[in-house]
Amino acid sequence: MSNNEPGFDTLAIHAGAQPDPATGARITPIYQTASFVFDDVDHAASLFGLQAFGNIYTRITNPTTAVLEERCAALEGGTAALAVASGHAAQLLVMHALMMPGDEFVAAKKLYGGSINQFGQSFKSFGWQVNWADGLTPADFEKAITPKTKAVFIESLANPGGVVMDINGIAEVCRKHHVPLIVDNTMATPYLCRPIEHGADIIVGSLTKFMAGHGNSMGGYIVDGGTFDWGKDDKFPILTEPRPEYNDMVLAETFGNFAFAIACRVLGLRDLGPAISPFNAFQILTGIETLALRMQRHCDNAQKVAEFLDGHDKVEWVSYAGLKKDPHHKLQKQYMPNGAGGVFTFGVKGGYDAGVAMVSNVEIFSHLANIGDTRSLIIHPASTTHRQLDAHQQNEAGAGADVLRLSIGIENADDLIADLAQALKQI
Ligand SMILES: *Cc1c(COP(=O)(O)O)cnc(C)c1O
């Protein structure tokens, strides 16, 4: 190999992997074991004391999962990564390493609905307060920051699509106030956007969606950008104060630019426990091998479908950053020039009943709650994921009565357009 940094598509296949040292197996084996035999008593002691790296128990590390972690770190351009049970588990571990009871963080309002619930409801039990930024500009984020703020959380490309965030601008605000910028990169994936290159400090994401890509495995990931100076002040005691259970080790001093990933693993995974199964790690590794090909096809297909819907007389509006007239088109060109992603929303004329008719009429599209599958997916949020909200709340969340969300698969685009055309015709 040359000395040049390999290309993204090469990393997606090779990063972290080598033929199995024990058997020569070319594909990373599934190490389906809960625990690992120690060489001797001293070896065990050094592993438990964090003086040596090695496997103890699959809740904390596993060799199959380790390959997935190295691959995620390489694709996002970070120093280290963790793979965990789900995207939501990843978000929980990130906040657990940053926040103490009474602390606050700032989040964008345009987020995956599950994250709005997790931040606004469940995190209350930990004493963690979310402050929602009033808009999407860097100034809106700056206004929401207080002395208790420990992080800012955004999605690079926000679910359910259409919204591209100004990562550089928000990162600048974060640097000024010395808080890490966390970017959920689920919808864009590192193929479309590498937020660390734009100033993000921590990446989280769901592996369940485009990364695994086939709708068959749950997983989540965290990447440490290695960019944040934890010891600059006393805001992050978990990283900068001695840990009694590890001989008073100070994580930020011992582990430097990958201390955050270590904290998520040796505190978060150890004590909260959302480990990914080695089998799922294996499935996701296989999926990631084709990420570059799939993502480009998702984007190309979504662009064609969005353009078709945009010109249809039964369609009220289309929100897709890939459309030239879209308010987010400029940011899309800046941050994700290869495409605007595979997920977007549109409004159908006729409101709630027309939305329900659409999900009933489609044949190729599957009516379900997921995104990022090879197959095309459709959901009508007002009758499913957002049905417990009142009309005002539904509109605020971008889930009004007429809204349909599509996750465009990698089938033939003409077939997808024909399916939507026949479903619209029946309304
Ligand atoms: C699905 C999703 C999550 C949560 O991931 P899970 O793997 O379902 O826990 C987080 N953020 C975004 C943008 C998502 O689409």
XYZ file of C-alpha atoms and ligand atoms in Angstrom:
442
model
C 0.000 0.000 0.000
C 1.090 3.589 -0.610
C 1.575 6.107 2.173
C -1.475 8.060 1.101
C -4.543 7.929 3.344
C -6.841 5.342 1.713
C -10.071 6.566 0.156
C -13.424 6.361 1.922
C -14.592 3.301 -0.035
C -11.351 1.482 0.798
C -11.660 2.294 4.506
C -15.293 1.131 4.473
C -14.066 -2.347 3.487
C -10.701 -2.635 5.221
C -10.419 -0.295 8.231
C -9.911 -2.226 11.452
C -9.992 -5.661 9.819
C -7.272 -8.192 9.080
C -7.341 -11.928 8.421
C -8.124 -13.701 11.705
C -4.755 -14.333 13.410
C -5.937 -17.706 14.772
C -7.428 -19.237 11.597
C -6.690 -16.981 8.622
C -10.416 -16.406 8.119
C -10.690 -13.460 5.720
C -13.997 -12.174 7.109
C -13.981 -10.915 10.706
C -15.286 -13.862 12.784
C -18.220 -13.539 15.177
C -16.572 -13.903 18.588
C -19.757 -15.145 20.233
C -18.376 -15.361 23.747
C -19.255 -13.552 26.953
C -15.748 -13.617 28.414
C -12.043 -14.191 27.736
C -9.436 -16.288 29.570
C -6.627 -14.331 31.260
C -2.969 -15.248 30.552
C -2.264 -15.214 34.288
C -3.080 -13.287 37.453
C -0.843 -10.327 36.581
C -2.450 -10.026 33.144
C -5.898 -9.994 34.760
C -4.803 -7.318 37.229
C -3.412 -5.071 34.486
C -6.614 -5.378 32.434
C -8.826 -4.502 35.385
C -6.579 -1.566 36.321
C -6.648 -0.157 32.732
C -2.845 -0.564 32.527
C -3.192 -2.848 29.511
C -5.765 -3.075 26.718
C -7.420 -6.450 26.246
C -10.644 -8.350 26.486
C -12.301 -9.175 29.785
C -16.026 -9.401 29.186
C -18.182 -8.619 26.115
C -20.173 -5.916 27.933
C -16.981 -3.783 27.739
C -15.017 -5.062 24.713
C -15.265 -7.841 22.126
C -12.950 -8.536 19.139
C -15.758 -8.520 16.520
C -17.117 -5.276 17.923
C -13.595 -3.820 18.073
C -13.275 -4.100 14.285
C -16.563 -2.234 13.850
C -15.340 0.424 16.291
C -12.072 0.965 14.430
C -13.971 1.206 11.177
C -16.374 3.836 12.554
C -13.431 5.872 13.903
C -11.674 5.708 10.522
C -14.761 6.641 8.495
C -15.619 9.616 10.722
C -11.973 10.696 11.083
C -11.845 10.447 14.891
C -9.332 9.030 17.379
C -11.426 6.168 18.817
C -14.968 4.799 18.743
C -17.455 2.638 20.610
C -20.172 0.470 19.131
C -23.188 -0.050 21.392
C -26.660 -1.604 21.383
C -28.530 1.208 19.607
C -28.338 4.835 18.585
C -30.260 5.822 21.693
C -27.823 3.899 23.889
C -24.991 5.852 22.245
C -26.688 9.160 23.108
C -27.189 8.022 26.712
C -23.512 7.039 27.117
C -22.282 10.328 25.624
C -24.359 12.395 28.033
C -23.434 10.134 30.966
C -19.750 10.985 30.436
C -20.403 14.739 30.267
C -23.244 15.566 32.618
C -23.778 15.642 36.377
C -27.229 16.104 37.971
C -28.251 19.741 37.552
C -26.235 20.188 34.351
C -27.749 21.403 31.099
C -27.199 20.892 27.397
C -28.514 22.687 24.328
C -30.184 20.777 21.499
C -31.662 21.645 18.131
C -35.459 21.416 17.896
C -35.186 19.657 14.541
C -34.307 16.174 15.793
C -35.401 12.584 15.436
C -38.638 12.216 17.462
C -37.113 9.541 19.684
C -34.339 11.940 20.676
C -36.877 14.630 21.579
C -38.513 12.151 23.970
C -35.213 10.867 25.381
C -33.880 14.383 26.034
C -37.126 15.987 27.168
C -38.568 13.148 29.251
C -36.218 10.327 30.290
C -33.126 12.460 30.867
C -35.071 14.314 33.589
C -34.606 11.262 35.817
C -30.835 11.801 35.627
C -31.230 15.475 36.519
C -30.093 16.510 33.033
C -31.892 19.510 31.578
C -32.231 20.073 27.840
C -32.591 23.654 26.557
C -33.983 23.729 23.029
C -32.373 26.280 20.702
C -35.061 28.599 19.363
C -33.961 28.319 15.726
C -31.284 26.740 13.576
C -28.661 29.514 13.339
C -25.431 29.683 15.384
C -26.856 32.763 17.161
C -29.912 30.748 18.263
C -27.590 28.197 19.843
C -25.463 30.841 21.536
C -28.568 32.380 23.128
C -29.504 29.032 24.712
C -26.070 28.471 26.341
C -25.821 29.110 30.113
C -22.940 28.631 32.610
C -24.370 25.143 33.312
C -24.276 24.071 29.638
C -22.037 21.019 29.109
C -22.689 20.280 25.432
C -24.537 21.237 22.266
C -26.351 18.517 20.300
C -27.417 18.705 16.642
C -28.101 16.363 13.717
C -25.957 17.115 10.637
C -28.890 16.279 8.357
C -31.991 16.342 10.537
C -34.527 13.518 10.570
C -37.076 13.606 8.928
C -34.907 15.266 6.323
C -34.669 18.530 4.493
C -32.761 20.377 7.210
C -28.968 20.778 6.915
C -27.248 22.380 9.905
C -24.489 25.007 9.780
C -21.937 22.821 11.570
C -18.962 25.234 11.208
C -20.948 28.150 12.605
C -22.346 26.217 15.562
C -18.896 24.707 16.269
C -17.475 28.224 16.507
C -20.063 29.139 19.170
C -19.179 25.946 21.057
C -15.451 26.746 20.994
C -16.127 30.258 22.303
C -18.040 28.826 25.299
C -15.781 25.769 25.695
C -18.497 23.138 25.318
C -18.203 20.114 23.020
C -20.336 19.942 19.881
C -22.054 16.554 19.545
C -23.330 15.730 16.063
C -25.768 12.901 15.335
C -24.592 11.797 11.880
C -27.188 9.016 11.373
C -28.976 10.480 8.366
C -25.926 11.769 6.492
C -23.457 9.004 7.445
C -19.742 9.801 7.077
C -20.096 9.123 3.342
C -22.052 12.373 2.896
C -20.584 14.442 5.738
C -17.680 14.152 8.210
C -18.673 16.656 10.924
C -15.320 16.418 12.764
C -13.764 18.170 9.745
C -16.247 20.997 10.354
C -15.455 21.423 14.059
C -17.581 18.745 15.772
C -15.978 17.112 18.835
C -18.116 14.003 19.291
C -20.110 11.970 16.754
C -23.044 9.771 17.729
C -25.294 7.823 15.453
C -27.553 4.900 14.859
C -25.889 2.011 13.029
C -29.385 0.546 12.573
C -30.139 2.846 9.648
C -27.906 3.571 6.611
C -24.669 2.287 8.160
C -25.948 -1.311 8.551
C -28.254 -0.507 5.689
C -30.428 -3.599 5.406
C -32.944 -3.129 8.212
C -31.714 -6.254 9.990
C -29.648 -5.176 13.014
C -29.768 -2.610 15.806
C -26.619 -0.744 16.783
C -25.234 2.652 17.696
C -21.841 4.321 17.668
C -19.840 7.068 19.334
C -16.702 8.601 17.818
C -14.281 10.711 19.854
C -12.971 13.500 17.625
C -9.929 13.910 19.889
C -10.380 17.654 19.518
C -11.675 18.813 22.911
C -9.463 20.054 25.763
C -11.246 18.518 28.780
C -8.761 19.861 31.317
C -9.056 23.529 30.301
C -11.508 24.180 33.145
C -13.383 22.175 35.785
C -16.600 21.648 33.781
C -16.042 17.941 33.127
C -15.187 16.261 36.448
C -15.838 12.749 35.114
C -12.840 13.185 32.822
C -10.607 15.381 34.974
C -11.064 14.129 38.559
C -9.389 10.975 39.958
C -11.438 7.792 39.524
C -11.413 5.866 42.806
C -12.273 2.551 41.088
C -9.197 2.865 38.820
C -6.504 3.721 41.405
C -7.318 7.427 41.223
C -6.468 7.555 37.531
C -7.464 10.828 35.784
C -8.904 9.747 32.428
C -8.135 12.975 30.522
C -4.470 12.833 31.630
C -3.912 9.130 31.020
C -5.751 8.804 27.694
C -5.309 12.250 26.136
C -7.094 12.648 22.819
C -9.188 9.492 23.180
C -10.143 9.969 26.854
C -13.760 10.639 26.001
C -14.167 7.291 24.225
C -12.487 5.569 27.184
C -14.880 7.257 29.627
C -17.908 6.094 27.621
C -16.530 2.548 27.693
C -15.048 2.067 31.172
C -17.784 4.035 32.967
C -20.811 4.092 30.622
C -20.726 0.618 29.105
C -19.455 -0.850 32.369
C -22.220 0.629 34.542
C -25.180 1.246 32.213
C -24.519 -1.864 30.122
C -25.985 -1.370 26.605
C -23.487 -3.630 24.794
C -23.992 -4.579 21.144
C -24.100 -8.290 20.360
C -21.113 -9.599 18.348
C -23.575 -10.987 15.803
C -25.036 -7.528 15.180
C -21.536 -6.053 14.952
C -20.781 -8.642 12.251
C -23.939 -7.811 10.278
C -23.209 -4.093 10.491
C -19.599 -4.599 9.352
C -20.893 -6.395 6.267
C -23.348 -3.584 5.618
C -20.709 -0.857 5.934
C -18.606 -2.478 3.184
C -21.127 -1.162 0.618
C -21.925 2.141 2.356
C -20.438 4.362 -0.360
C -22.309 2.577 -3.160
C -25.592 2.411 -1.288
C -25.577 5.992 0.004
C -24.924 7.405 -3.444
C -27.790 5.354 -4.863
C -30.112 6.358 -1.981
C -29.328 10.014 -2.753
C -29.656 9.700 -6.525
C -32.987 7.875 -6.203
C -34.287 10.323 -3.577
C -33.397 13.248 -5.834
C -35.406 11.739 -8.715
C -38.387 10.890 -6.503
C -38.361 14.348 -4.869
C -38.308 16.035 -8.293
C -41.218 13.848 -9.432
C -43.303 14.679 -6.351
C -42.407 18.368 -6.559
C -44.106 18.570 -9.954
C -47.198 16.521 -9.027
C -50.587 18.254 -8.801
C -51.732 16.233 -5.743
C -48.615 17.208 -3.784
C -48.727 20.417 -1.713
C -44.992 20.725 -0.892
C -41.737 18.735 -0.798
C -38.998 19.304 1.790
C -35.743 17.978 0.333
C -32.481 19.919 0.481
C -31.503 18.497 -2.906
C -34.181 20.610 -4.640
C -32.659 23.838 -5.996
C -35.428 26.024 -4.560
C -35.167 24.433 -1.083
C -34.082 26.842 1.696
C -31.403 24.337 2.800
C -29.970 23.731 -0.672
C -27.010 26.072 -0.146
C -25.971 24.387 3.115
C -26.424 20.991 1.485
C -24.012 21.953 -1.306
C -21.533 23.152 1.324
C -21.708 20.242 3.790
C -22.870 17.236 1.751
C -22.105 17.879 -1.924
C -22.537 14.217 -2.925
C -26.243 14.257 -2.145
C -28.998 15.343 0.217
C -29.618 11.938 1.807
C -32.277 9.295 1.325
C -35.033 10.563 3.626
C -37.462 13.421 3.165
C -41.026 14.560 3.771
C -43.775 15.839 1.543
C -47.315 17.077 2.032
C -50.197 15.522 0.176
C -53.322 17.529 -0.713
C -56.329 16.296 1.258
C -54.736 16.194 4.732
C -55.054 13.303 7.160
C -57.288 11.059 5.014
C -55.066 11.484 1.961
C -51.992 10.619 4.080
C -53.663 7.451 5.332
C -54.702 6.580 1.772
C -51.119 6.931 0.530
C -49.644 4.431 3.028
C -52.510 2.037 2.184
C -52.148 2.384 -1.590
C -48.382 1.912 -2.063
C -47.138 -1.511 -3.152
C -43.333 -1.388 -3.283
C -42.958 0.985 -0.329
C -43.275 -0.697 3.089
C -45.410 1.074 5.687
C -43.226 0.966 8.785
C -41.214 3.002 11.316
C -37.606 2.881 10.166
C -35.245 4.565 7.707
C -32.075 3.580 5.883
C -33.076 0.180 4.513
C -32.245 -1.043 0.977
C -36.050 -1.137 0.569
C -38.143 2.000 0.234
C -40.192 2.871 3.299
C -43.120 5.195 4.000
C -44.794 6.449 7.137
C -47.607 8.871 7.942
C -46.419 10.337 11.270
C -49.805 11.852 12.267
C -51.446 8.404 12.368
C -48.441 6.533 13.833
C -45.318 7.922 15.556
C -46.893 11.295 16.421
C -50.523 10.275 16.950
C -50.469 11.019 20.713
C -49.705 14.714 20.043
C -52.358 17.380 19.463
C -52.524 19.209 16.113
C -50.348 22.098 17.314
C -47.652 19.774 18.650
C -47.786 17.722 15.454
C -47.151 20.826 13.359
C -44.294 21.968 15.630
C -42.655 18.554 15.180
C -43.057 18.682 11.398
C -45.633 15.895 11.607
C -48.823 17.670 10.525
C -51.859 15.778 9.212
C -50.719 15.924 5.565
C -47.058 14.919 6.116
C -45.619 11.704 4.688
C -42.024 10.630 5.285
C -40.188 8.561 2.711
C -36.947 6.642 3.106
C -35.903 5.982 -0.462
C -34.271 2.597 -1.056
C -31.860 1.419 -3.718
C -34.461 -0.160 -6.016
C -34.993 1.099 -9.582
C -36.048 4.767 -9.300
C -38.609 4.440 -12.120
C -40.385 1.667 -10.194
C -40.525 3.826 -7.064
C -41.923 6.772 -9.020
C -44.509 4.530 -10.694
C -45.600 3.169 -7.317
C -46.072 6.656 -5.848
C -47.844 7.785 -9.029
C -50.419 4.986 -8.849
C -50.943 5.579 -5.094
C -51.483 9.316 -5.656
C -53.851 8.613 -8.536
C -56.184 6.640 -6.238
C -56.637 9.531 -3.802
C -33.055 6.064 14.564
C -32.334 7.283 14.993
C -31.749 7.365 16.263
C -31.866 6.266 17.282
O -31.207 5.106 16.866
P -31.689 3.636 17.301
O -30.643 2.758 16.710
O -33.068 3.441 16.752
O -31.689 3.634 18.801
C -31.068 8.520 16.591
N -30.966 9.546 15.733
C -31.504 9.495 14.493
C -31.350 10.652 13.577
C -32.208 8.368 14.088
O -32.761 8.338 12.863
